[in-house]
XYZ file of C-alpha atoms in Angstrom:
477
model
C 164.817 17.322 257.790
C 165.033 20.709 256.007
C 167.486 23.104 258.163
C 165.961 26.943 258.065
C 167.504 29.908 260.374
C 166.320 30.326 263.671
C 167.570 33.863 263.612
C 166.075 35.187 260.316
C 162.342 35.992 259.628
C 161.447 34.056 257.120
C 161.133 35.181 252.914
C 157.666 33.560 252.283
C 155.324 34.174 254.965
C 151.441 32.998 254.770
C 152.623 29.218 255.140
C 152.526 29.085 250.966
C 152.280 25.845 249.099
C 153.588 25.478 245.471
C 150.055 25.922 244.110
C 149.540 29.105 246.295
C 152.506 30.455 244.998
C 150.905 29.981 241.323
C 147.659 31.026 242.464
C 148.473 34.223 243.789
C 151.176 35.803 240.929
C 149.258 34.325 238.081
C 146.040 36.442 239.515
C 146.261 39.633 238.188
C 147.463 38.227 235.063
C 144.611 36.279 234.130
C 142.134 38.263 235.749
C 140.520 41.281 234.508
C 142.077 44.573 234.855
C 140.972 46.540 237.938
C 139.468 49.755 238.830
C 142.639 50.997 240.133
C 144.873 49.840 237.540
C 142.916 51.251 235.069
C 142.897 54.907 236.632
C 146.379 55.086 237.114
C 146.618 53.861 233.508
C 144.395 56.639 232.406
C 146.998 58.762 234.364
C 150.136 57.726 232.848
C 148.453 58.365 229.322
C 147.584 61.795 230.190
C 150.746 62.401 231.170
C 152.513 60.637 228.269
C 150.623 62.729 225.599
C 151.096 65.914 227.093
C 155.152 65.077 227.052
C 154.525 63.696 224.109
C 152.919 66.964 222.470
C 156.498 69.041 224.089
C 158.558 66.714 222.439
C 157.244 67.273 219.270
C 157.077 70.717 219.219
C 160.785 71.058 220.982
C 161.432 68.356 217.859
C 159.640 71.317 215.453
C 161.025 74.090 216.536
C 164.673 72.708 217.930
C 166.405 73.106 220.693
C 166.314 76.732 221.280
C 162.711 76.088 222.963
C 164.996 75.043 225.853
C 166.122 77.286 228.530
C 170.314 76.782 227.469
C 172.197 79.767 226.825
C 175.465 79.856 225.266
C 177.349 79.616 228.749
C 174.656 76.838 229.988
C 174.708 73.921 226.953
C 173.932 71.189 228.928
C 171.167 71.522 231.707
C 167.985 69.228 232.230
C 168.594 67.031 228.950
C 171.615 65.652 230.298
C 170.653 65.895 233.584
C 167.585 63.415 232.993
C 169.517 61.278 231.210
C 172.267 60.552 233.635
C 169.694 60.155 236.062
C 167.403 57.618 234.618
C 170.496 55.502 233.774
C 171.325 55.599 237.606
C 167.693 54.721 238.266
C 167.860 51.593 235.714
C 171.286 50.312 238.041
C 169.203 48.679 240.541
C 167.647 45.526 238.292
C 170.885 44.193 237.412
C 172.573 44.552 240.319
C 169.618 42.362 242.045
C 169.303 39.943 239.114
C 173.261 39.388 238.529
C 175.547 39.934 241.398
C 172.928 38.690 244.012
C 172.552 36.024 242.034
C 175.734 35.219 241.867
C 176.042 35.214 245.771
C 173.100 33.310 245.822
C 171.065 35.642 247.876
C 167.522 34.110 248.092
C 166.290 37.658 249.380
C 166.417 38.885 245.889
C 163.680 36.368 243.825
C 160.408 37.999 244.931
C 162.129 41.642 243.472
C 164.443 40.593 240.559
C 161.483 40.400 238.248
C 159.695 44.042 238.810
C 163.706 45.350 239.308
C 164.621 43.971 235.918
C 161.772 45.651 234.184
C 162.258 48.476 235.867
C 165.491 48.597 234.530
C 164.779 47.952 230.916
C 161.698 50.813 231.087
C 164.762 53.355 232.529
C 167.181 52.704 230.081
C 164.424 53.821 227.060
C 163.980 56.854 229.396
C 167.411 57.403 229.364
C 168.086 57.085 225.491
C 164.958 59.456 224.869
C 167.177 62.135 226.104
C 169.997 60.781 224.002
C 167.508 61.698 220.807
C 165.676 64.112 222.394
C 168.917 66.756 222.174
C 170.545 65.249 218.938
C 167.475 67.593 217.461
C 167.384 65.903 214.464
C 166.242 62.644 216.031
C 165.660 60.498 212.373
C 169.856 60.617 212.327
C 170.532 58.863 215.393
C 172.044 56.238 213.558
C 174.906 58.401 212.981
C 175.994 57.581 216.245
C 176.740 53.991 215.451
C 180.306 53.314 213.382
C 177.959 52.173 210.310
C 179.771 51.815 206.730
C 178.289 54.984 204.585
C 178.717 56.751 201.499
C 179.517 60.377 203.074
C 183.033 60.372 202.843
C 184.385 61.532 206.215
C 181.948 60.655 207.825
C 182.928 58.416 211.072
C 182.445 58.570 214.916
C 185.040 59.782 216.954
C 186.024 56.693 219.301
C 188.201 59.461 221.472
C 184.582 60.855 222.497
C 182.639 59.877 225.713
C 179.668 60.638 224.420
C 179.880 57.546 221.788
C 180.912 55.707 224.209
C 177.810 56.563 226.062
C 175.950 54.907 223.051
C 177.945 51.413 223.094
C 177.624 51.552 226.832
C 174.011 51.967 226.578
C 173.160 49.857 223.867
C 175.016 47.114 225.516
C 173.359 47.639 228.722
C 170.000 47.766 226.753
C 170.218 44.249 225.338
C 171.699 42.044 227.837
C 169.733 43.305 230.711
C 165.988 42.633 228.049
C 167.826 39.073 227.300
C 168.164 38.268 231.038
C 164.522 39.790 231.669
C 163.031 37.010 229.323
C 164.622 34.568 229.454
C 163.951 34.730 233.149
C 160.213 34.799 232.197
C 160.324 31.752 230.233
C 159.276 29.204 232.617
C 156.821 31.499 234.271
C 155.354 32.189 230.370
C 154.893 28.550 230.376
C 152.988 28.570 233.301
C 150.553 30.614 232.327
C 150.606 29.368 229.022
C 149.047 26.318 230.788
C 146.321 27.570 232.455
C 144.961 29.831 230.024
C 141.230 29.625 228.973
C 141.156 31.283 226.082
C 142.726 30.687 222.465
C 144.377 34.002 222.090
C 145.616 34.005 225.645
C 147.178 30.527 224.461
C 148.937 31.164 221.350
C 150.703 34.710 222.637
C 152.106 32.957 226.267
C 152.715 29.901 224.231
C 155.001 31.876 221.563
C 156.708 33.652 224.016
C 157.054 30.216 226.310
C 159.270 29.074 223.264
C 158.120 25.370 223.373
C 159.293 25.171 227.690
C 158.043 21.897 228.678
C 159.968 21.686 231.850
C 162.308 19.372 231.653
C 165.258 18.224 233.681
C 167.361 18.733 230.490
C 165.845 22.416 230.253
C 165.805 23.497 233.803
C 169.939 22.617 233.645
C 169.802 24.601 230.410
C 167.794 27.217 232.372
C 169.928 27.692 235.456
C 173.188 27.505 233.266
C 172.366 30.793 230.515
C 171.030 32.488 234.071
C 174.357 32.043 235.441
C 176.321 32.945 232.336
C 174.174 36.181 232.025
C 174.767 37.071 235.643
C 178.614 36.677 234.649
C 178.181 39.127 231.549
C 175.595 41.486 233.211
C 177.877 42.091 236.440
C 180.697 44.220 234.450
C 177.650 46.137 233.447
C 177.127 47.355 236.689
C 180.385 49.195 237.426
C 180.732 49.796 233.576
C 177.492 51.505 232.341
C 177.585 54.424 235.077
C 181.448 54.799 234.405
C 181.058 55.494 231.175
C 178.544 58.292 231.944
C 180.708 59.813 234.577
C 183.821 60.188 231.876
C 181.177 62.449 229.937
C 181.883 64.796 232.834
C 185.471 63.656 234.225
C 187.494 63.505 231.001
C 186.931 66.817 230.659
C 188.956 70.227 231.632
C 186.008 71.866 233.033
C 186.602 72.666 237.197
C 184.037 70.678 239.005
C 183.762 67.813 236.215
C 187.761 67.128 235.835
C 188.293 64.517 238.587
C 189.008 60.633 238.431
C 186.713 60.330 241.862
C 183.495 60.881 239.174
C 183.132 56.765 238.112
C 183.171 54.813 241.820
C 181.156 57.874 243.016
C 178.939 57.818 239.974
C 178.253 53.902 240.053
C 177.071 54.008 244.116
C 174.833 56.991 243.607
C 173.667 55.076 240.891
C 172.592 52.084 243.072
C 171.651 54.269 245.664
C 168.776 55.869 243.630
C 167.990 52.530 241.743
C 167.104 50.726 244.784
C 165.303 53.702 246.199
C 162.750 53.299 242.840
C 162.271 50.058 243.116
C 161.257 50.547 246.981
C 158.747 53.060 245.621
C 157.185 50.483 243.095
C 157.256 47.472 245.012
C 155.860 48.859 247.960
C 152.722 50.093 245.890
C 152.867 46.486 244.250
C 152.947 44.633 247.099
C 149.626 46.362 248.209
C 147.518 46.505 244.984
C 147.661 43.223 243.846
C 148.465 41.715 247.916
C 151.953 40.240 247.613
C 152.658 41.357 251.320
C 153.381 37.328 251.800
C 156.191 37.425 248.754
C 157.603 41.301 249.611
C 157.818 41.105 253.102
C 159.064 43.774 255.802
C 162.081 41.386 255.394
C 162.904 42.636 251.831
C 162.123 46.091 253.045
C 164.450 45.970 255.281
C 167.158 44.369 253.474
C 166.892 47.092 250.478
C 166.686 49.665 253.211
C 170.342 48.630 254.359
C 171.597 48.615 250.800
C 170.300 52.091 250.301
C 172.082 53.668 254.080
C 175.272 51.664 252.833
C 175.343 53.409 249.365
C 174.348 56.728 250.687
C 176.787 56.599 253.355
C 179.541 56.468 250.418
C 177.881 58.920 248.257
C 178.262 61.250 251.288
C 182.164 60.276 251.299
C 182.367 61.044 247.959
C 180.770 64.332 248.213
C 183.392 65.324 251.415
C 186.259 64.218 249.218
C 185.583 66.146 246.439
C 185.811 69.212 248.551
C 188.667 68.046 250.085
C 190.524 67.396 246.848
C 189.405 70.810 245.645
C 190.973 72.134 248.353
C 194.128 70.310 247.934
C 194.778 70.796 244.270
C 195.894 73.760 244.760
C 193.461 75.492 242.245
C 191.625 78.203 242.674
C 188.998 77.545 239.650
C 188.515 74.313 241.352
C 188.128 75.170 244.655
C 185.420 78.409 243.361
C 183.910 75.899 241.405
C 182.549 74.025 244.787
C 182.512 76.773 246.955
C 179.957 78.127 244.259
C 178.169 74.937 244.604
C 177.333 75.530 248.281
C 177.144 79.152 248.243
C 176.630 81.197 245.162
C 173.016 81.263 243.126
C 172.226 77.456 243.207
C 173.325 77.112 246.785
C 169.422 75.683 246.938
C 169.428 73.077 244.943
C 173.287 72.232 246.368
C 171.573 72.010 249.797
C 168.826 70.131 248.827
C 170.957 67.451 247.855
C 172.954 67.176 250.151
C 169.819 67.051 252.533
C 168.059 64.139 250.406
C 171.164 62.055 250.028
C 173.439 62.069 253.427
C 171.123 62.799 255.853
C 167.752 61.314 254.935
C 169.375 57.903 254.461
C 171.023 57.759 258.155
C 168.056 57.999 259.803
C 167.408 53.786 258.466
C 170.293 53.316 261.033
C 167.094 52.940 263.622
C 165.157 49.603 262.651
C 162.005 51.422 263.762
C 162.308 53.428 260.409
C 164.013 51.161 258.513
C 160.774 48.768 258.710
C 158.229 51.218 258.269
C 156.533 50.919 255.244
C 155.260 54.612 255.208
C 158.231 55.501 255.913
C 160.397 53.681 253.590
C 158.171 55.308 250.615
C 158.973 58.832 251.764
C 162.744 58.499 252.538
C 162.827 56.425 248.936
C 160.970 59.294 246.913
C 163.264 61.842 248.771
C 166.002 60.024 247.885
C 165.472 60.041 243.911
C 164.611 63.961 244.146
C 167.857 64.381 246.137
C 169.398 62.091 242.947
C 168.188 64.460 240.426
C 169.650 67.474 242.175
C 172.502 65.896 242.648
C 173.071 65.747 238.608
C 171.652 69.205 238.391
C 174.461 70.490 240.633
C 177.445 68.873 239.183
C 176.045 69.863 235.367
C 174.715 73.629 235.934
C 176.844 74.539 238.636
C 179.875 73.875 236.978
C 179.007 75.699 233.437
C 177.381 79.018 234.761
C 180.042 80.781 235.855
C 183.132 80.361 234.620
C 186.573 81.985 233.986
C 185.434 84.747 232.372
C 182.545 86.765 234.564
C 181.103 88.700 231.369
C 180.213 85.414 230.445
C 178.445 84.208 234.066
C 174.597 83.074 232.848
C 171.960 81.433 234.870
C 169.790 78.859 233.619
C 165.797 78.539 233.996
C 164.011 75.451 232.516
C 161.368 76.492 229.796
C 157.597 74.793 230.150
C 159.774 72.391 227.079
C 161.911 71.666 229.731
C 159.756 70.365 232.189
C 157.440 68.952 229.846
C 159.965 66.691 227.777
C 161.499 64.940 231.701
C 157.113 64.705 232.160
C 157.031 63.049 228.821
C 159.684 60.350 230.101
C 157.574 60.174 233.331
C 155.070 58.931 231.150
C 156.740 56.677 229.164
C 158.090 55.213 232.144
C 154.773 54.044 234.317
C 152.971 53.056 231.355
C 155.193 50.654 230.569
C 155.495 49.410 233.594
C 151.530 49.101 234.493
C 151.512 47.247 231.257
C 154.153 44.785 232.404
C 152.534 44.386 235.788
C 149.092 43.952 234.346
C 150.452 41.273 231.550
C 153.194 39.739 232.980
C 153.886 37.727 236.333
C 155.864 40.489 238.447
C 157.128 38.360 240.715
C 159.569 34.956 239.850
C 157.148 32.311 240.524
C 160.162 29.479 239.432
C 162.669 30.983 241.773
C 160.287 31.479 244.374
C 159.106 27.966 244.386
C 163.225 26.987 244.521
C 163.632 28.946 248.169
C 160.037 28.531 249.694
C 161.436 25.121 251.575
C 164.067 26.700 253.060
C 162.265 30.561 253.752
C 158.825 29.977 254.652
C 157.378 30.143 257.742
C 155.696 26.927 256.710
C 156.900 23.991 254.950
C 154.830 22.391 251.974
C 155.275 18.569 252.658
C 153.144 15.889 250.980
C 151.784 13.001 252.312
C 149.612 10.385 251.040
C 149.796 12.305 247.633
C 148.025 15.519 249.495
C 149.960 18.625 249.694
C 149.854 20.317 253.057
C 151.807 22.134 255.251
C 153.902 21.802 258.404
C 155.685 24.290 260.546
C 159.440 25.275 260.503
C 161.465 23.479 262.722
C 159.529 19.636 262.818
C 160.370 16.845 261.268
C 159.333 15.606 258.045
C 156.862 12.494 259.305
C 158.017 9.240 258.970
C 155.837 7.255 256.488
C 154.710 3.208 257.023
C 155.322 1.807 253.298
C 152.957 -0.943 253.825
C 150.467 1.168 255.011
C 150.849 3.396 251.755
């Protein structure tokens, strides 16, 4: 007799066999692509080639087509970037640490959160080339052997680290990703009708014939990636925060920046993938795989993380206040009241408040509601970066010097371009690939369904939690 909790609402709902579970992920993926799908395609090119078209010309003309100033040299560019690498935070916390604490509430959103991440992260660098200017010497970056003398990267600057940090974050989280999809590659590599179909799932399947030998092999890289990709988590978003706090500059120059950094960084990750699994769930009718349970669950993460962001904000002030420094302590108080005292605001709105209000479980398992609070989250996110970057550089010792920044139509147009980039991707993952673990689903659907799949007499079918497997009469079978 399986044991499930009495107190818990199940994570499979729809009484699901093993061959439902199959049935229903591997749907959109073999079928053709529908009407919707295909509009919001459409979309995401539009989109994509009008960023596209600002790129190049901010790549033409260079960066003066921004709206930086010689007091303001870092604005939306770095902005962007830091926040797309907090939005990518998210898929490996769900694929690696929960994994590692074996929470079974994470396999029906590990899949679309690990894409999610890898799609962020190429956000993320685009900014990284997008204000080098002279994108086609990137490699630069990288400590490569050369012939140009002095040329070398200086290992004292955050900013390379940024590009190890990146990189590194880059490959393990796409090696986790797939090999993740292997088994579920092979599934469909199975069922396929059609030749082509056949020979691209089957090269990507890498020869899985499932295996007791090959599940162990399976479960054991899973676990040893979880191990590498958890340092990741803290690591990554530290990295980006020294770009800020090893520097002398009042309002970036304090050691609060990484801890702070990393839960804002979960706290707008797991708002975006709220916003795309919810629209999943509906379109291609996973509400049986994503249930109000996962909603819920996410929606705790997201009040606990915001809660400490909210800290983090109240002891900055405080430590302003007790430095003893005057340019530190203007450097906040301009924050909440001087030009930008807006966008300050808005933040602060988005990203303390907003987030309490999941404290009632009314909210916190409404699915409308969930949406909204998640999209105000990530715009609350965003201004949160804007703040600490612009507020801190337009005014500072010297008031001859005091300059406000405006974003140019460049501006806007190169974050829209990364917009783009972003949800094309990702329809083309959803449309192409299984977005939901159908292996690791099938491991927890005995002991988190509503209904267990039992067979008897070689015929699978379904009983109800709580009863008894039946007792079988070997001479009758």
């Amino acid at each position: 007799m399986h044991v499930t909790s009495p107190v818990r609402e199940p994570l499979i709902q729809g009484g699901k066999t093993y061959a439902d579970v199959t049935e229903d992920i591997c749907r959109h993926v073999e079928g053709p692509p529908t009407k919707e799908w295909k509009i919001a395609f459409g979309l995401s090119l539009i989109v994509l080639a009008y960023g596209s078209v600002c790129l190049a010309w901010t790549w033409w003309e260079g960066l003066g087509v921004w709206g930086l100033n010689k007091t303001v040299g870092w604005a939306w560019d770095i902005t962007n970037f830091v926040w797309w690498v907090g939005i990518g935070h998210a898929g490996t916390l769900i694929s690696a640490i929960l994994l590692l604490f074996r929470q079974k509430w994470r396999t029906s959103i590990n899949r679309a959160a690990e894409a999610m991440t890898i799609f962020a992260v190429l956000c993320a660098a685009s900014f990284i080339l997008m204000h080098m200017g002279r994108p086609w010497m990137a490699y630069w970056a990288l400590p490569l052997p050369n012939a140009f003398g002095s040329l070398w990267v200086n290992f004292n600057s955050p900013l390379v680290w940024d590009v190890f940090a990146i990189s590194t974050y880059f490959s393990v989280s796409l090696v986790f990703w797939y090999i993740g999809l292997i088994p579920d590659l092979a599934t469909i590599r199975d069922r396929a009708t059609s030749k082509v179909s056949r020979l691209m799932y089957g090269t990507f399947a890498m020869g899985w014939d499932g295996s007791a030998k090959t599940w162990a092999r399976y479960e054991y890289i899973s676990l040893i990636l979880a191990g590498l990709s958890t340092p990741l988590v803290l690591s990554v978003h530290t990295i980006v925060s020294m770009d800020f706090a090893t520097s002398v500059i009042p309002g970036w120059h304090t050691t609060i920046f990484p801890p702070y950094f990393v839960a804002g960084a979960i706290f707008s990750g797991f708002a975006m993938v709220q916003n795309l699994m919810l629209i999943t769930r509906v379109v291609y009718k996973l509400e049986d795989y994503i249930t109000l349970e996962h909603i819920e669950t996410m929606n705790k993460v997201i009040t606990l993380t915001g809660s400490v962001v909210g800290v983090a904000y109240i002891t900055e002030f405080f430590i302003a206040w007790y430095s003893g420094v005057e340019y530190e302590y203007y450097a906040f108080f301009n924050r909440m009241t001087g030009p930008y005292w807006w966008a300050y605001w808005a933040m602060m709105t988005c990203n303390v408040i907003s987030p309490q209000l999941f404290w009632s479980r009314k909210l916190r398992r409404s699915i409308t509601f969930t949406f909204f609070i998640s999209v105000v989250v990530n715009i609350g996110m965003w201004f949160e970066r804007f703040v600490i970057i612009v507020t801190s550089l337009h005014r500072d010792y010297i008031p001859s010097s005091w300059a406000m920044f405006s974003p140019t139509r460049y501006d806007i147009g190169d974050y829209i371009f990364s917009f783009g980039l972003f949800f094309t991707l990702f329809l083309l993952f959803s449309k192409y690939l299984p977005v939901i673990n159908m292996a690791e689903v099938k491991a927890v659907i005995r002991s988190t369904s509503a209904n267990l799949p039992t067979k008897i007499a070689g015929v699978a079918k379904v009983r109800q939690r709580g009863t008894a497997e039946p007792a079988f009469d070997k001479d009758k079978e």
